[in-house]
Amino acid sequence: MRARFLRRQFTAIQKQAQRLATKNGSEVCGLLLDNGYFLELVQTRNRARSGGGFCFYYREIRMLQRMARLSQHEIVGTFHSHPLALAEPGHSDLRHAVNKSLMLIFDVIGRSAKLWRIKDHKANKVRFSLIR
Protein backbone atom coordinates (compact mmCIF):
# COMPACT_ATOMS: atom_id res chain seq x y z
CA MET A 1 0.00 0.00 0.00
CA ARG A 2 1.24 3.47 -0.87
CA ALA A 3 1.55 5.92 2.02
CA ARG A 4 -0.84 8.87 1.98
CA PHE A 5 -0.82 12.19 3.82
CA LEU A 6 -3.43 14.94 4.05
CA ARG A 7 -2.23 17.75 1.78
CA ARG A 8 -3.28 20.55 4.17
CA GLN A 9 -1.52 19.00 7.17
CA PHE A 10 1.59 18.15 5.12
CA THR A 11 1.84 21.69 3.72
CA ALA A 12 1.37 23.27 7.18
CA ILE A 13 4.26 21.24 8.64
CA GLN A 14 6.42 22.05 5.61
CA LYS A 15 5.79 25.79 6.10
CA GLN A 16 6.53 25.52 9.83
CA ALA A 17 9.84 23.82 8.98
CA GLN A 18 10.73 26.72 6.70
CA ARG A 19 9.84 29.30 9.39
CA LEU A 20 11.92 27.58 12.08
CA ALA A 21 14.90 27.13 9.77
CA THR A 22 14.82 30.80 8.81
CA LYS A 23 14.34 31.96 12.41
CA ASN A 24 17.10 30.02 14.17
CA GLY A 25 18.05 26.95 12.12
CA SER A 26 16.03 24.59 14.28
CA GLU A 27 14.13 21.54 13.08
CA VAL A 28 10.48 20.60 13.20
CA CYS A 29 9.80 17.07 14.47
CA GLY A 30 6.97 14.72 15.33
CA LEU A 31 5.37 11.33 14.95
CA LEU A 32 3.67 9.54 12.05
CA LEU A 33 0.39 7.91 13.08
CA ASP A 34 -1.47 5.43 10.90
CA ASN A 35 -5.23 5.81 11.38
CA GLY A 36 -6.07 3.11 8.85
CA TYR A 37 -6.77 5.56 6.03
CA PHE A 38 -3.75 7.86 5.87
CA LEU A 39 -0.71 8.86 7.90
CA GLU A 40 -1.22 11.71 10.33
CA LEU A 41 1.59 14.13 11.17
CA VAL A 42 1.57 14.89 14.90
CA GLN A 43 4.03 17.68 15.64
CA THR A 44 5.93 17.57 18.92
CA ARG A 45 8.24 19.99 20.70
CA ASN A 46 11.90 19.76 19.75
CA ARG A 47 14.05 19.29 22.83
CA ALA A 48 17.29 20.04 20.93
CA ARG A 49 18.61 23.44 21.94
CA SER A 50 20.76 24.01 18.87
CA GLY A 51 19.94 23.88 15.18
CA GLY A 52 20.59 20.85 13.06
CA GLY A 53 19.06 18.25 15.33
CA PHE A 54 15.92 17.01 16.99
CA CYS A 55 15.11 15.21 20.20
CA PHE A 56 11.77 14.25 21.70
CA TYR A 57 10.51 14.88 25.22
CA TYR A 58 9.94 11.50 26.88
CA ARG A 59 6.68 12.45 28.63
CA GLU A 60 5.21 13.98 25.49
CA ILE A 61 5.91 10.80 23.50
CA ARG A 62 4.48 8.58 26.25
CA MET A 63 1.28 10.68 26.25
CA LEU A 64 1.01 10.40 22.46
CA GLN A 65 1.55 6.64 22.67
CA ARG A 66 -1.36 6.37 25.11
CA MET A 67 -3.57 8.57 22.93
CA ALA A 68 -2.71 6.52 19.84
CA ARG A 69 -3.52 3.28 21.64
CA LEU A 70 -6.86 4.63 22.92
CA SER A 71 -7.87 5.85 19.45
CA GLN A 72 -6.69 2.59 17.85
CA HIS A 73 -4.04 4.38 15.80
CA GLU A 74 -0.52 3.09 15.38
CA ILE A 75 2.69 5.09 15.65
CA VAL A 76 4.62 3.98 12.56
CA GLY A 77 7.48 6.44 12.50
CA THR A 78 8.78 9.96 12.87
CA PHE A 79 9.24 13.09 10.83
CA HIS A 80 11.69 15.96 11.01
CA SER A 81 13.21 18.66 8.85
CA HIS A 82 16.69 19.22 7.49
CA PRO A 83 17.27 22.98 7.38
CA LEU A 84 20.60 22.68 5.54
CA ALA A 85 20.62 19.17 4.06
CA LEU A 86 18.80 16.97 1.59
CA ALA A 87 15.76 14.97 2.63
CA GLU A 88 17.87 11.88 3.25
CA PRO A 89 18.54 10.22 6.60
CA GLY A 90 21.89 11.06 8.11
CA HIS A 91 24.05 8.68 10.14
CA SER A 92 22.46 9.83 13.41
CA ASP A 93 18.94 9.50 11.95
CA LEU A 94 19.62 5.87 10.99
CA ARG A 95 21.35 5.04 14.27
CA HIS A 96 18.47 6.30 16.44
CA ALA A 97 15.50 5.19 14.32
CA VAL A 98 13.23 2.39 15.46
CA ASN A 99 13.79 -0.66 13.26
CA LYS A 100 11.16 -1.16 10.53
CA SER A 101 9.78 2.36 11.05
CA LEU A 102 8.99 5.14 8.61
CA MET A 103 10.87 8.44 8.55
CA LEU A 104 9.60 11.49 6.69
CA ILE A 105 12.22 14.18 6.13
CA PHE A 106 11.51 17.70 4.91
CA ASP A 107 14.29 19.39 2.91
CA VAL A 108 13.80 23.06 3.76
CA ILE A 109 16.12 24.48 1.09
CA GLY A 110 14.82 22.33 -1.77
CA ARG A 111 11.28 22.49 -0.43
CA SER A 112 10.78 18.79 -0.91
CA ALA A 113 10.13 15.79 1.31
CA LYS A 114 10.99 12.13 1.14
CA LEU A 115 9.63 9.16 3.04
CA TRP A 116 11.93 6.35 4.08
CA ARG A 117 11.50 2.88 5.60
CA ILE A 118 14.31 2.27 8.06
CA LYS A 119 15.37 -1.34 8.52
CA ASP A 120 18.62 -2.57 10.04
CA HIS A 121 20.07 0.97 10.01
CA LYS A 122 19.48 1.28 6.25
CA ALA A 123 16.97 3.53 4.48
CA ASN A 124 14.78 2.59 1.53
CA LYS A 125 12.71 5.23 -0.21
CA VAL A 126 8.92 4.85 0.01
CA ARG A 127 6.50 6.48 -2.41
CA PHE A 128 3.72 8.60 -0.96
CA SER A 129 0.88 10.77 -2.17
CA LEU A 130 -1.00 13.78 -0.84
CA ILE A 131 -4.77 13.55 -0.56
CA ARG A 132 -7.44 16.16 0.06
PDB file of C-alpha atoms in Angstrom:
ATOM      1  CA  MET A   1       0.000   0.000   0.000  1.00  0.00           C
ATOM      2  CA  ARG A   2       1.244   3.467  -0.867  1.00  0.00           C
ATOM      3  CA  ALA A   3       1.551   5.918   2.022  1.00  0.00           C
ATOM      4  CA  ARG A   4      -0.845   8.871   1.979  1.00  0.00           C
ATOM      5  CA  PHE A   5      -0.823  12.192   3.820  1.00  0.00           C
ATOM      6  CA  LEU A   6      -3.425  14.944   4.054  1.00  0.00           C
ATOM      7  CA  ARG A   7      -2.233  17.746   1.776  1.00  0.00           C
ATOM      8  CA  ARG A   8      -3.280  20.547   4.171  1.00  0.00           C
ATOM      9  CA  GLN A   9      -1.517  19.002   7.168  1.00  0.00           C
ATOM     10  CA  PHE A  10       1.585  18.153   5.117  1.00  0.00           C
ATOM     11  CA  THR A  11       1.841  21.692   3.721  1.00  0.00           C
ATOM     12  CA  ALA A  12       1.372  23.265   7.176  1.00  0.00           C
ATOM     13  CA  ILE A  13       4.259  21.240   8.638  1.00  0.00           C
ATOM     14  CA  GLN A  14       6.417  22.055   5.614  1.00  0.00           C
ATOM     15  CA  LYS A  15       5.789  25.789   6.101  1.00  0.00           C
ATOM     16  CA  GLN A  16       6.529  25.516   9.826  1.00  0.00           C
ATOM     17  CA  ALA A  17       9.836  23.816   8.982  1.00  0.00           C
ATOM     18  CA  GLN A  18      10.732  26.724   6.703  1.00  0.00           C
ATOM     19  CA  ARG A  19       9.842  29.301   9.390  1.00  0.00           C
ATOM     20  CA  LEU A  20      11.916  27.580  12.075  1.00  0.00           C
ATOM     21  CA  ALA A  21      14.898  27.130   9.770  1.00  0.00           C
ATOM     22  CA  THR A  22      14.819  30.803   8.809  1.00  0.00           C
ATOM     23  CA  LYS A  23      14.344  31.960  12.410  1.00  0.00           C
ATOM     24  CA  ASN A  24      17.097  30.015  14.166  1.00  0.00           C
ATOM     25  CA  GLY A  25      18.054  26.951  12.120  1.00  0.00           C
ATOM     26  CA  SER A  26      16.027  24.587  14.280  1.00  0.00           C
ATOM     27  CA  GLU A  27      14.125  21.542  13.081  1.00  0.00           C
ATOM     28  CA  VAL A  28      10.479  20.600  13.202  1.00  0.00           C
ATOM     29  CA  CYS A  29       9.795  17.071  14.471  1.00  0.00           C
ATOM     30  CA  GLY A  30       6.967  14.718  15.330  1.00  0.00           C
ATOM     31  CA  LEU A  31       5.367  11.326  14.951  1.00  0.00           C
ATOM     32  CA  LEU A  32       3.671   9.545  12.055  1.00  0.00           C
ATOM     33  CA  LEU A  33       0.394   7.911  13.076  1.00  0.00           C
ATOM     34  CA  ASP A  34      -1.475   5.430  10.903  1.00  0.00           C
ATOM     35  CA  ASN A  35      -5.228   5.808  11.384  1.00  0.00           C
ATOM     36  CA  GLY A  36      -6.070   3.106   8.854  1.00  0.00           C
ATOM     37  CA  TYR A  37      -6.766   5.562   6.031  1.00  0.00           C
ATOM     38  CA  PHE A  38      -3.748   7.863   5.875  1.00  0.00           C
ATOM     39  CA  LEU A  39      -0.707   8.857   7.899  1.00  0.00           C
ATOM     40  CA  GLU A  40      -1.215  11.713  10.335  1.00  0.00           C
ATOM     41  CA  LEU A  41       1.587  14.134  11.169  1.00  0.00           C
ATOM     42  CA  VAL A  42       1.570  14.887  14.902  1.00  0.00           C
ATOM     43  CA  GLN A  43       4.028  17.678  15.640  1.00  0.00           C
ATOM     44  CA  THR A  44       5.935  17.574  18.922  1.00  0.00           C
ATOM     45  CA  ARG A  45       8.236  19.988  20.698  1.00  0.00           C
ATOM     46  CA  ASN A  46      11.895  19.758  19.752  1.00  0.00           C
ATOM     47  CA  ARG A  47      14.054  19.286  22.830  1.00  0.00           C
ATOM     48  CA  ALA A  48      17.285  20.043  20.928  1.00  0.00           C
ATOM     49  CA  ARG A  49      18.606  23.445  21.943  1.00  0.00           C
ATOM     50  CA  SER A  50      20.762  24.005  18.872  1.00  0.00           C
ATOM     51  CA  GLY A  51      19.943  23.883  15.182  1.00  0.00           C
ATOM     52  CA  GLY A  52      20.590  20.845  13.055  1.00  0.00           C
ATOM     53  CA  GLY A  53      19.056  18.248  15.335  1.00  0.00           C
ATOM     54  CA  PHE A  54      15.919  17.012  16.989  1.00  0.00           C
ATOM     55  CA  CYS A  55      15.109  15.214  20.202  1.00  0.00           C
ATOM     56  CA  PHE A  56      11.768  14.246  21.700  1.00  0.00           C
ATOM     57  CA  TYR A  57      10.509  14.878  25.222  1.00  0.00           C
ATOM     58  CA  TYR A  58       9.936  11.502  26.879  1.00  0.00           C
ATOM     59  CA  ARG A  59       6.681  12.453  28.635  1.00  0.00           C
ATOM     60  CA  GLU A  60       5.207  13.982  25.487  1.00  0.00           C
ATOM     61  CA  ILE A  61       5.914  10.803  23.499  1.00  0.00           C
ATOM     62  CA  ARG A  62       4.481   8.578  26.249  1.00  0.00           C
ATOM     63  CA  MET A  63       1.276  10.676  26.250  1.00  0.00           C
ATOM     64  CA  LEU A  64       1.010  10.402  22.457  1.00  0.00           C
ATOM     65  CA  GLN A  65       1.552   6.638  22.674  1.00  0.00           C
ATOM     66  CA  ARG A  66      -1.360   6.367  25.110  1.00  0.00           C
ATOM     67  CA  MET A  67      -3.565   8.571  22.928  1.00  0.00           C
ATOM     68  CA  ALA A  68      -2.712   6.521  19.837  1.00  0.00           C
ATOM     69  CA  ARG A  69      -3.522   3.284  21.640  1.00  0.00           C
ATOM     70  CA  LEU A  70      -6.863   4.633  22.915  1.00  0.00           C
ATOM     71  CA  SER A  71      -7.870   5.852  19.453  1.00  0.00           C
ATOM     72  CA  GLN A  72      -6.686   2.592  17.853  1.00  0.00           C
ATOM     73  CA  HIS A  73      -4.039   4.385  15.797  1.00  0.00           C
ATOM     74  CA  GLU A  74      -0.521   3.095  15.381  1.00  0.00           C
ATOM     75  CA  ILE A  75       2.689   5.090  15.647  1.00  0.00           C
ATOM     76  CA  VAL A  76       4.617   3.980  12.562  1.00  0.00           C
ATOM     77  CA  GLY A  77       7.483   6.440  12.503  1.00  0.00           C
ATOM     78  CA  THR A  78       8.781   9.961  12.875  1.00  0.00           C
ATOM     79  CA  PHE A  79       9.242  13.093  10.835  1.00  0.00           C
ATOM     80  CA  HIS A  80      11.693  15.959  11.011  1.00  0.00           C
ATOM     81  CA  SER A  81      13.211  18.660   8.851  1.00  0.00           C
ATOM     82  CA  HIS A  82      16.689  19.222   7.491  1.00  0.00           C
ATOM     83  CA  PRO A  83      17.274  22.983   7.384  1.00  0.00           C
ATOM     84  CA  LEU A  84      20.600  22.676   5.542  1.00  0.00           C
ATOM     85  CA  ALA A  85      20.617  19.171   4.060  1.00  0.00           C
ATOM     86  CA  LEU A  86      18.803  16.967   1.591  1.00  0.00           C
ATOM     87  CA  ALA A  87      15.756  14.965   2.632  1.00  0.00           C
ATOM     88  CA  GLU A  88      17.869  11.878   3.246  1.00  0.00           C
ATOM     89  CA  PRO A  89      18.544  10.218   6.603  1.00  0.00           C
ATOM     90  CA  GLY A  90      21.890  11.064   8.114  1.00  0.00           C
ATOM     91  CA  HIS A  91      24.047   8.684  10.135  1.00  0.00           C
ATOM     92  CA  SER A  92      22.464   9.834  13.409  1.00  0.00           C
ATOM     93  CA  ASP A  93      18.941   9.499  11.949  1.00  0.00           C
ATOM     94  CA  LEU A  94      19.624   5.875  10.993  1.00  0.00           C
ATOM     95  CA  ARG A  95      21.347   5.036  14.274  1.00  0.00           C
ATOM     96  CA  HIS A  96      18.469   6.302  16.437  1.00  0.00           C
ATOM     97  CA  ALA A  97      15.500   5.185  14.319  1.00  0.00           C
ATOM     98  CA  VAL A  98      13.229   2.387  15.462  1.00  0.00           C
ATOM     99  CA  ASN A  99      13.791  -0.664  13.261  1.00  0.00           C
ATOM    100  CA  LYS A 100      11.158  -1.160  10.532  1.00  0.00           C
ATOM    101  CA  SER A 101       9.785   2.356  11.053  1.00  0.00           C
ATOM    102  CA  LEU A 102       8.993   5.142   8.612  1.00  0.00           C
ATOM    103  CA  MET A 103      10.874   8.438   8.552  1.00  0.00           C
ATOM    104  CA  LEU A 104       9.599  11.487   6.695  1.00  0.00           C
ATOM    105  CA  ILE A 105      12.219  14.184   6.127  1.00  0.00           C
ATOM    106  CA  PHE A 106      11.506  17.703   4.909  1.00  0.00           C
ATOM    107  CA  ASP A 107      14.288  19.389   2.914  1.00  0.00           C
ATOM    108  CA  VAL A 108      13.803  23.064   3.761  1.00  0.00           C
ATOM    109  CA  ILE A 109      16.124  24.480   1.090  1.00  0.00           C
ATOM    110  CA  GLY A 110      14.824  22.331  -1.770  1.00  0.00           C
ATOM    111  CA  ARG A 111      11.277  22.491  -0.428  1.00  0.00           C
ATOM    112  CA  SER A 112      10.778  18.787  -0.908  1.00  0.00           C
ATOM    113  CA  ALA A 113      10.127  15.794   1.306  1.00  0.00           C
ATOM    114  CA  LYS A 114      10.994  12.125   1.144  1.00  0.00           C
ATOM    115  CA  LEU A 115       9.628   9.158   3.045  1.00  0.00           C
ATOM    116  CA  TRP A 116      11.931   6.347   4.081  1.00  0.00           C
ATOM    117  CA  ARG A 117      11.504   2.882   5.603  1.00  0.00           C
ATOM    118  CA  ILE A 118      14.312   2.267   8.064  1.00  0.00           C
ATOM    119  CA  LYS A 119      15.372  -1.338   8.515  1.00  0.00           C
ATOM    120  CA  ASP A 120      18.624  -2.572  10.043  1.00  0.00           C
ATOM    121  CA  HIS A 121      20.065   0.973  10.012  1.00  0.00           C
ATOM    122  CA  LYS A 122      19.479   1.277   6.255  1.00  0.00           C
ATOM    123  CA  ALA A 123      16.974   3.527   4.479  1.00  0.00           C
ATOM    124  CA  ASN A 124      14.781   2.585   1.529  1.00  0.00           C
ATOM    125  CA  LYS A 125      12.710   5.227  -0.208  1.00  0.00           C
ATOM    126  CA  VAL A 126       8.920   4.851   0.010  1.00  0.00           C
ATOM    127  CA  ARG A 127       6.501   6.479  -2.407  1.00  0.00           C
ATOM    128  CA  PHE A 128       3.720   8.603  -0.965  1.00  0.00           C
ATOM    129  CA  SER A 129       0.882  10.768  -2.166  1.00  0.00           C
ATOM    130  CA  LEU A 130      -0.997  13.777  -0.844  1.00  0.00           C
ATOM    131  CA  ILE A 131      -4.766  13.552  -0.556  1.00  0.00           C
ATOM    132  CA  ARG A 132      -7.445  16.158   0.063  1.00  0.00           C
TER     133      ARG A 132
END
